[in-house]
PDB file of C-alpha atoms in Angstrom:
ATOM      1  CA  UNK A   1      13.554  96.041 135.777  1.00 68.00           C
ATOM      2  CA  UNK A   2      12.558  97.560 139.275  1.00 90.00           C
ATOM      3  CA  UNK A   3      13.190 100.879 138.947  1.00 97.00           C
ATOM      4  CA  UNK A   4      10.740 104.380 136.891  1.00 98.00           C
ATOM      5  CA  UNK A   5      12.096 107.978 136.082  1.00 98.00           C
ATOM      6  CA  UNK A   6      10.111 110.507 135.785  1.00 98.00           C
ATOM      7  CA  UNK A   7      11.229 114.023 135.268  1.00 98.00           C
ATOM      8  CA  UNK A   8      10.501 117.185 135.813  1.00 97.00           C
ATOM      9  CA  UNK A   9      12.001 120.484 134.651  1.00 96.00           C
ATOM     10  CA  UNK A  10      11.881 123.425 137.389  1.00 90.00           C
ATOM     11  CA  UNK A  11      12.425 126.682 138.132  1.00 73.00           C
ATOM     12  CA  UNK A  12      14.481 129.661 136.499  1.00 71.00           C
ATOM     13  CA  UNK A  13      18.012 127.155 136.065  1.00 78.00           C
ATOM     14  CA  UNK A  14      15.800 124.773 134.103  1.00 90.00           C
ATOM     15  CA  UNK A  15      17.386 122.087 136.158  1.00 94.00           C
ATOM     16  CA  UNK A  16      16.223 118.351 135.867  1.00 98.00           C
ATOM     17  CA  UNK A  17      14.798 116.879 139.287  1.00 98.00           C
ATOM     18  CA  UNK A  18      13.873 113.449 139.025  1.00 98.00           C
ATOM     19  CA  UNK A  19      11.608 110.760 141.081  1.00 98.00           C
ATOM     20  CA  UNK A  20      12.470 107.515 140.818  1.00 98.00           C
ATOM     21  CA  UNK A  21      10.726 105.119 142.087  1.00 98.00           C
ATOM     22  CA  UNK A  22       9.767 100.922 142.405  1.00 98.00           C
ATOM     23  CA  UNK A  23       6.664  99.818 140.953  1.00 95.00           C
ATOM     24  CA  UNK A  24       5.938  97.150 143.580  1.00 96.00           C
ATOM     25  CA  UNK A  25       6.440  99.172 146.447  1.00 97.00           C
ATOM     26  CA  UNK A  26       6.024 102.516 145.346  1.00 98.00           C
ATOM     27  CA  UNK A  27       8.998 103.421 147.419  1.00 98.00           C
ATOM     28  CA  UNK A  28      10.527 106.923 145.815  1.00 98.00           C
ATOM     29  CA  UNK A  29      13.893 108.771 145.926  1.00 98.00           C
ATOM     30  CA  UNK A  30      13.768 112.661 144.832  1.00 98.00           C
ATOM     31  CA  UNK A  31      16.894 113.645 142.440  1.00 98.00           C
ATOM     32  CA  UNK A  32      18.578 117.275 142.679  1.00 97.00           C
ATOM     33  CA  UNK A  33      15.139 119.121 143.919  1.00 96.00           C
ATOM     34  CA  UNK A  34      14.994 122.030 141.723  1.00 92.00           C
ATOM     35  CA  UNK A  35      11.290 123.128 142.510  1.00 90.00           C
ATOM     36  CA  UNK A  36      10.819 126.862 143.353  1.00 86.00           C
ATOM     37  CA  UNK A  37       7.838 128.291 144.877  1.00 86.00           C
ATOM     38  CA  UNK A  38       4.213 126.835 145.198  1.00 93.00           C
ATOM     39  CA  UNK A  39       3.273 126.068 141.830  1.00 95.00           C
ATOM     40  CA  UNK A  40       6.070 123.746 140.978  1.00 95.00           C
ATOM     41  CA  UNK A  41       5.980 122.294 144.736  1.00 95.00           C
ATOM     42  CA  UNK A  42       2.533 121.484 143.899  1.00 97.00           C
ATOM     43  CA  UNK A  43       3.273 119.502 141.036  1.00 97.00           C
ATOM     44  CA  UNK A  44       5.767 117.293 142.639  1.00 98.00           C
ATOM     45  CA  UNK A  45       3.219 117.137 145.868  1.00 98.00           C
ATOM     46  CA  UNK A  46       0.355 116.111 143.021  1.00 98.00           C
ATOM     47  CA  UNK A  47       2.527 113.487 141.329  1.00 98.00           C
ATOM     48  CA  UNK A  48       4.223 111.870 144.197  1.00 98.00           C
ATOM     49  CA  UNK A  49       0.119 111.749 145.465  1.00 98.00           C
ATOM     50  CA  UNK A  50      -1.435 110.597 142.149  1.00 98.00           C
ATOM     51  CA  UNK A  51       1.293 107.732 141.936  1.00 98.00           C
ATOM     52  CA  UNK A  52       0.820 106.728 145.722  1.00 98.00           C
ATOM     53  CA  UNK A  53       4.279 107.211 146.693  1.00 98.00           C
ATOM     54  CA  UNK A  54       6.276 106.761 149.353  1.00 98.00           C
ATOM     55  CA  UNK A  55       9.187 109.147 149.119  1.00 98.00           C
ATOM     56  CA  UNK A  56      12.304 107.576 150.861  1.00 98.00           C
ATOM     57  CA  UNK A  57      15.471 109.635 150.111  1.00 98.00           C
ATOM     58  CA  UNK A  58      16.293 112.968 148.931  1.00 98.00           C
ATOM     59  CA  UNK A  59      20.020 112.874 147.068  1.00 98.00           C
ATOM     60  CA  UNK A  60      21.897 115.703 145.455  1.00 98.00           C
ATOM     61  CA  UNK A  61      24.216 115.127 142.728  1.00 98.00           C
ATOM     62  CA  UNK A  62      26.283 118.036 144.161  1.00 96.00           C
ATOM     63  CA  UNK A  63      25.005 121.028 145.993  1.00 93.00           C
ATOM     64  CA  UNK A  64      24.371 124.207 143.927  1.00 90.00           C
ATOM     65  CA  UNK A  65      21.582 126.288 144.550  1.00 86.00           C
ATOM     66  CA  UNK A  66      20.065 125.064 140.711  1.00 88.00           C
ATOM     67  CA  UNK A  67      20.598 121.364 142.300  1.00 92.00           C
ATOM     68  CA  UNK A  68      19.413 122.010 146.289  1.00 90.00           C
ATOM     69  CA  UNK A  69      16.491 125.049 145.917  1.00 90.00           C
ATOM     70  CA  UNK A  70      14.050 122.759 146.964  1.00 92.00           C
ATOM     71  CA  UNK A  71      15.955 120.606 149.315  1.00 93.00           C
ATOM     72  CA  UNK A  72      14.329 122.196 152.378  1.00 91.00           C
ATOM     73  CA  UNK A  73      10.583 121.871 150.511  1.00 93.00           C
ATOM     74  CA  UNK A  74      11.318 117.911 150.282  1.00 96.00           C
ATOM     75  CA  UNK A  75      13.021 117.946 153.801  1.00 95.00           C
ATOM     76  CA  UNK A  76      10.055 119.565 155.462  1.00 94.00           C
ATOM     77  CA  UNK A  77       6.824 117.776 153.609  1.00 97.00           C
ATOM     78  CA  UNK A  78       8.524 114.077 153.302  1.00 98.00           C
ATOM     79  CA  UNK A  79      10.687 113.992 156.276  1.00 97.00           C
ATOM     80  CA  UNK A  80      13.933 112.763 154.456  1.00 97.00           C
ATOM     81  CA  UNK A  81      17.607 114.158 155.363  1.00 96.00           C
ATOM     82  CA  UNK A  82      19.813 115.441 152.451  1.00 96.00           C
ATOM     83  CA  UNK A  83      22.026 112.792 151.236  1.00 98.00           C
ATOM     84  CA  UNK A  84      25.128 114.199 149.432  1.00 98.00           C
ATOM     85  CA  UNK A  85      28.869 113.727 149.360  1.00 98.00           C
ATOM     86  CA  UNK A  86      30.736 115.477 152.263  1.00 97.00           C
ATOM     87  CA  UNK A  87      33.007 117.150 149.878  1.00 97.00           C
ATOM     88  CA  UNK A  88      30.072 119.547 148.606  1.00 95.00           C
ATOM     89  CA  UNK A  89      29.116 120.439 152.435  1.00 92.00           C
ATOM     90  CA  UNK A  90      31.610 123.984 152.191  1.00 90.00           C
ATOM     91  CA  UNK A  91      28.736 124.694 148.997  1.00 86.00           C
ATOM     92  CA  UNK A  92      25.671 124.098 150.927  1.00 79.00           C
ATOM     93  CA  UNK A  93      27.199 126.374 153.587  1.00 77.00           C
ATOM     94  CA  UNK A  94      26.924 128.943 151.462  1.00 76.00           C
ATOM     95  CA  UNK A  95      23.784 128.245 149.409  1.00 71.00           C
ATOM     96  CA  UNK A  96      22.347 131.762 150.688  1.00 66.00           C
ATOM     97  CA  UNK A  97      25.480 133.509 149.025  1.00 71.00           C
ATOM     98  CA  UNK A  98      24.608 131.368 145.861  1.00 69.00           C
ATOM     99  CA  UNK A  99      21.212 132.698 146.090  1.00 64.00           C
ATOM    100  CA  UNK A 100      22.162 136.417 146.425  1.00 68.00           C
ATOM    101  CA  UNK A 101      23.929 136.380 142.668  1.00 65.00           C
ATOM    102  CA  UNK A 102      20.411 134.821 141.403  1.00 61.00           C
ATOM    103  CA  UNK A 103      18.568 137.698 143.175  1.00 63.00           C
ATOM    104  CA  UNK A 104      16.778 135.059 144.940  1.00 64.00           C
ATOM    105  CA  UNK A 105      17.840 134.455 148.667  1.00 57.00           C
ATOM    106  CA  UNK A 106      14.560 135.521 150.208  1.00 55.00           C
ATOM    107  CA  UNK A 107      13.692 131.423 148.166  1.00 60.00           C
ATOM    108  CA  UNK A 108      16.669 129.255 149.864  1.00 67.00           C
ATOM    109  CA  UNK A 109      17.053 127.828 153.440  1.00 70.00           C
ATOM    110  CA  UNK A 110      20.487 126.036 154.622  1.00 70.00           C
ATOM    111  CA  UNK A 111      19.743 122.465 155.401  1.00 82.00           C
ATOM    112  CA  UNK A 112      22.585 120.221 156.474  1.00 88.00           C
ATOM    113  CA  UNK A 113      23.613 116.764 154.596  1.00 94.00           C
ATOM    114  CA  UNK A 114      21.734 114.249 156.706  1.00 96.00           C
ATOM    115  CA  UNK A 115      23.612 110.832 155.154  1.00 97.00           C
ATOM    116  CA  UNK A 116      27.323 110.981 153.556  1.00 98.00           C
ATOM    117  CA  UNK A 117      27.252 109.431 150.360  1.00 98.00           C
ATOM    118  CA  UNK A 118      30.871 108.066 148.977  1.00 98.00           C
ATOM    119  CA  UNK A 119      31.732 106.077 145.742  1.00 98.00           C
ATOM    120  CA  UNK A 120      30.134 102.671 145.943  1.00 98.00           C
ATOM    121  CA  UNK A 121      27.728 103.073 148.479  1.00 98.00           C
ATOM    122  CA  UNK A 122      23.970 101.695 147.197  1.00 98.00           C
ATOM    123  CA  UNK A 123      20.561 103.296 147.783  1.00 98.00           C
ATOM    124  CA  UNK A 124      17.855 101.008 148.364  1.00 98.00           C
ATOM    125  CA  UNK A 125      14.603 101.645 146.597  1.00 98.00           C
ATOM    126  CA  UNK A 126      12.317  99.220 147.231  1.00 97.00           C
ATOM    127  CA  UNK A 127      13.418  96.649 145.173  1.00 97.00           C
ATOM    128  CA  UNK A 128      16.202  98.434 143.234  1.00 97.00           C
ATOM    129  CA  UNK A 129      19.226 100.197 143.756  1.00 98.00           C
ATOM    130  CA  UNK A 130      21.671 103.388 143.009  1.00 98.00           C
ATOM    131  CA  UNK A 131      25.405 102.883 143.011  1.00 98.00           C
ATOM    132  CA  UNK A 132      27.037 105.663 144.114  1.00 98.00           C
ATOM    133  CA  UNK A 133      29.633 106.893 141.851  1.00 98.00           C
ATOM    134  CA  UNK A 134      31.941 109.736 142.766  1.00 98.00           C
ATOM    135  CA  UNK A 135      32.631 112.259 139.706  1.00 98.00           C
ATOM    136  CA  UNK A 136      34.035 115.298 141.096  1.00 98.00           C
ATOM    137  CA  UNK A 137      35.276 118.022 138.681  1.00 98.00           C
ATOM    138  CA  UNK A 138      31.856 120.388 138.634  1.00 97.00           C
ATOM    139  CA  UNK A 139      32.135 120.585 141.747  1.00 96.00           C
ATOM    140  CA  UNK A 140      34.210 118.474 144.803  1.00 97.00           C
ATOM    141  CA  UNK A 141      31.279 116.385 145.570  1.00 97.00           C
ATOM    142  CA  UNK A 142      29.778 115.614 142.208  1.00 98.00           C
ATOM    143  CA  UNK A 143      27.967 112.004 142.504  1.00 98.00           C
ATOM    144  CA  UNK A 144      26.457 110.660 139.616  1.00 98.00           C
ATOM    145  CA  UNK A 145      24.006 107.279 140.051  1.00 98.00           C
ATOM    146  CA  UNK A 146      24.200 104.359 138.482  1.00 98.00           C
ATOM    147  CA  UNK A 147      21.057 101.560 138.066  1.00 98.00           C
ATOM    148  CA  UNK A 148      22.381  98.412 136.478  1.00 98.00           C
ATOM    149  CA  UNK A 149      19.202  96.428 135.948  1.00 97.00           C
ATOM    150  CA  UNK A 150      17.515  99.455 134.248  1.00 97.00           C
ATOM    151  CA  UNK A 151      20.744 100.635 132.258  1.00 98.00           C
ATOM    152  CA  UNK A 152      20.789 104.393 133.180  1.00 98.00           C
ATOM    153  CA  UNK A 153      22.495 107.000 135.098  1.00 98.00           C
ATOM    154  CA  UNK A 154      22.116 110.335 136.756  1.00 98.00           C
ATOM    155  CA  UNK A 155      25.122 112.192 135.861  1.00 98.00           C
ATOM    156  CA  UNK A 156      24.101 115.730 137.329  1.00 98.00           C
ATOM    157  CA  UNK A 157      26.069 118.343 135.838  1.00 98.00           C
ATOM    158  CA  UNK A 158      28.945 116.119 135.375  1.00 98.00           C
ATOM    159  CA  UNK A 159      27.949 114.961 131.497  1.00 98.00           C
ATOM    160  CA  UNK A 160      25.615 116.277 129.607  1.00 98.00           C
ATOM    161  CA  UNK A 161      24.817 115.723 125.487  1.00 98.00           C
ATOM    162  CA  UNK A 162      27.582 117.124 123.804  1.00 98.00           C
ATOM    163  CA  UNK A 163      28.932 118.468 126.534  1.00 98.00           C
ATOM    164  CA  UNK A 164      30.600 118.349 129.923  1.00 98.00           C
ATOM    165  CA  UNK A 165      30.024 120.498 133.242  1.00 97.00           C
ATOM    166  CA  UNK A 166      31.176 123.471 133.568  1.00 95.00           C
ATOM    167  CA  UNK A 167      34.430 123.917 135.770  1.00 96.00           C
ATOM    168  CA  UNK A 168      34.814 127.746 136.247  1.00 91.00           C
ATOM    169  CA  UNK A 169      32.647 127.860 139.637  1.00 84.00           C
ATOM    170  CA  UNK A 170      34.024 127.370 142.718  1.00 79.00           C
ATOM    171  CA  UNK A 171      36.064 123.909 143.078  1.00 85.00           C
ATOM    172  CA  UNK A 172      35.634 123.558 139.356  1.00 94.00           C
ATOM    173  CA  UNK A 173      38.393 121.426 137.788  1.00 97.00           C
ATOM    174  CA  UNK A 174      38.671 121.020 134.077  1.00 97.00           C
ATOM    175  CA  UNK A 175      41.391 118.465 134.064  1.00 97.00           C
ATOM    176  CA  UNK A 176      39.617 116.495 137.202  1.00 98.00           C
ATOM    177  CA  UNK A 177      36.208 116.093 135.346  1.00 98.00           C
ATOM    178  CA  UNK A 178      36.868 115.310 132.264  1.00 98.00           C
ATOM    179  CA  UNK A 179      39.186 111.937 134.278  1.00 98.00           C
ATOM    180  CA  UNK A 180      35.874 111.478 136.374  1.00 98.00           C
ATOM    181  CA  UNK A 181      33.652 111.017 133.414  1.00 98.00           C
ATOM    182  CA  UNK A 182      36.436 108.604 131.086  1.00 98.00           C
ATOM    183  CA  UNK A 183      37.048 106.454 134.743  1.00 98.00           C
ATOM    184  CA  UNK A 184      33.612 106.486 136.117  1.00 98.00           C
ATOM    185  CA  UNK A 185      31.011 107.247 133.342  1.00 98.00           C
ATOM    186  CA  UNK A 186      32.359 106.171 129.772  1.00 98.00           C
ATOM    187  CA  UNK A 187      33.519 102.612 131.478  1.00 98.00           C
ATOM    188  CA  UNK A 188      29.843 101.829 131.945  1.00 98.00           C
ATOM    189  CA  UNK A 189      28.186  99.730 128.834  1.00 98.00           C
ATOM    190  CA  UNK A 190      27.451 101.689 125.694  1.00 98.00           C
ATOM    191  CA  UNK A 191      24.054 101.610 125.587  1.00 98.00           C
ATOM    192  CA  UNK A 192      23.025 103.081 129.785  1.00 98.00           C
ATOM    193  CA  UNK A 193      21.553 106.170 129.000  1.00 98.00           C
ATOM    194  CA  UNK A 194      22.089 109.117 130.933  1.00 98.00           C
ATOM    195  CA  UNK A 195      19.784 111.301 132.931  1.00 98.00           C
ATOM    196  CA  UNK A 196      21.912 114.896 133.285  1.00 98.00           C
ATOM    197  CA  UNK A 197      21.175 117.405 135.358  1.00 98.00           C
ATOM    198  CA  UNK A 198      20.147 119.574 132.266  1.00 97.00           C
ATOM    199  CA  UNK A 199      18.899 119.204 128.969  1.00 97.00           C
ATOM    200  CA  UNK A 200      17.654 115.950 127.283  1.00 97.00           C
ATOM    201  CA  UNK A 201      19.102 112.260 128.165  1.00 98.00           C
ATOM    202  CA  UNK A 202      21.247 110.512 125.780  1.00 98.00           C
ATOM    203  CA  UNK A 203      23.986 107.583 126.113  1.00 98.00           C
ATOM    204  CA  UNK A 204      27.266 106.385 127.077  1.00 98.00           C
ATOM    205  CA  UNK A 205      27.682 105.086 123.593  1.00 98.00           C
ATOM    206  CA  UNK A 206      26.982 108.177 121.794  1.00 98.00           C
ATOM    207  CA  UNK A 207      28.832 110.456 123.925  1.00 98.00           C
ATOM    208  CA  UNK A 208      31.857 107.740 123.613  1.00 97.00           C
ATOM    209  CA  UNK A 209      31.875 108.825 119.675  1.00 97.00           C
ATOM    210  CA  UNK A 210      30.473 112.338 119.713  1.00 97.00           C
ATOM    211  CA  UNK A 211      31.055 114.587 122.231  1.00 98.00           C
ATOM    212  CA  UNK A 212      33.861 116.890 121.671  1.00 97.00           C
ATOM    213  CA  UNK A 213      34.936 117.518 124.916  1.00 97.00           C
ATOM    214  CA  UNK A 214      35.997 113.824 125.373  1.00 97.00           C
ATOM    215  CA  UNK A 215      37.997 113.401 122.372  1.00 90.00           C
TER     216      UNK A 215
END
């Protein structure tokens, strides 16, 4: 195996943001940056330092403000463009609207998507790799990111444990996501375990035979 995770949880939406990174060549990619103001900037600045690594790509699962507050943070100190899929541009558009219904727009920037992502595209890291896999539903643009070696996923807010995204938000589609996660997710081997966007990992396998919203 190539590829680490390590995880952090941030800010007010207790979203996960994730670094994952190659061992050999300490090459990085930042997941859904969800750090908000200086003290949680300084712990991803303090780990990415005390790990000597390089931070290569910045990639949102999908582009709500829980998912893209600290997109501009990452953009500025690491110099990497936003990847994302194009159909989640309309939501970073609007990410200062977003922020007004938190109270919190004086905290968000717009930055543009930098590199398109689209289902089956791969993200080099170092030695490893992310397949691209499109999942929309939670949003247009949901991507979730599949490592094969390692056997895990980052499903964003597409599947969680127990549960399944929420689809009343704007380009929500019930119907839509729960056909994502059966084509794109549950096809992958039983035992990948999944990194979501919120709350604590668990696995294809379980969520296969448990969760009630794939029954």
């Amino acid at each position: 195996m190539s590829l680490h995770t390590a995880k952090f949880e941030f800010s007010l939406f207790g979203i996960n943001t994730y670094v994952v990174y190659d061992e050999d060549t300490r090459e990085c990619a930042i997941i859904d940056p969800g750090m908000m103001g200086i003290e949680e900037e300084n712990a991803m600045k303090n780990f990415i330092r005390r790990e000597n690594l390089k931070v290569r790509h910045l990639i949102n699962t999908h582009l709500h403000i829980d998912h893209a507050v600290g997109n501009r943070f990452v953009e500025n100190e690491y110099g990497v463009p936003v990847s994302a899929n194009k159909a989640d541009e309309p939501l970073l558009q609007r990410i200062r609207e977003q922020a007004e219904m938190f109270g919190i727009r004086e905290k968000v920037h717009v930055t543009d998507i930098g590199r398109f992502l689209k289902d089956g595209d791969e993200i080099q890291i170092g030695n490893g790799r992310l397949k691209v896999l499109q999942v929309p539903g939670h949003s247009q643009g949901s991507i979730a990111l599949y490592a094969e070696p390692e056997g895990i996923v980052f499903s964003g807010d597409a599947l969680f444990a127990g549960s399944v995204g929420r689809t009343d938000l704007p380009g929500g589609n019930h119907q839509q996501l729960i056909r994502s996660i059966r084509e794109k997710l549950l096809t992958l081997p039983l035992s990948v375990i999944v990194y979501p966007g919120h709350g604590e990992p668990t696995t294809i396998g379980k969520e296969l035979r448990s969760n009630p919203f794939l029954q």
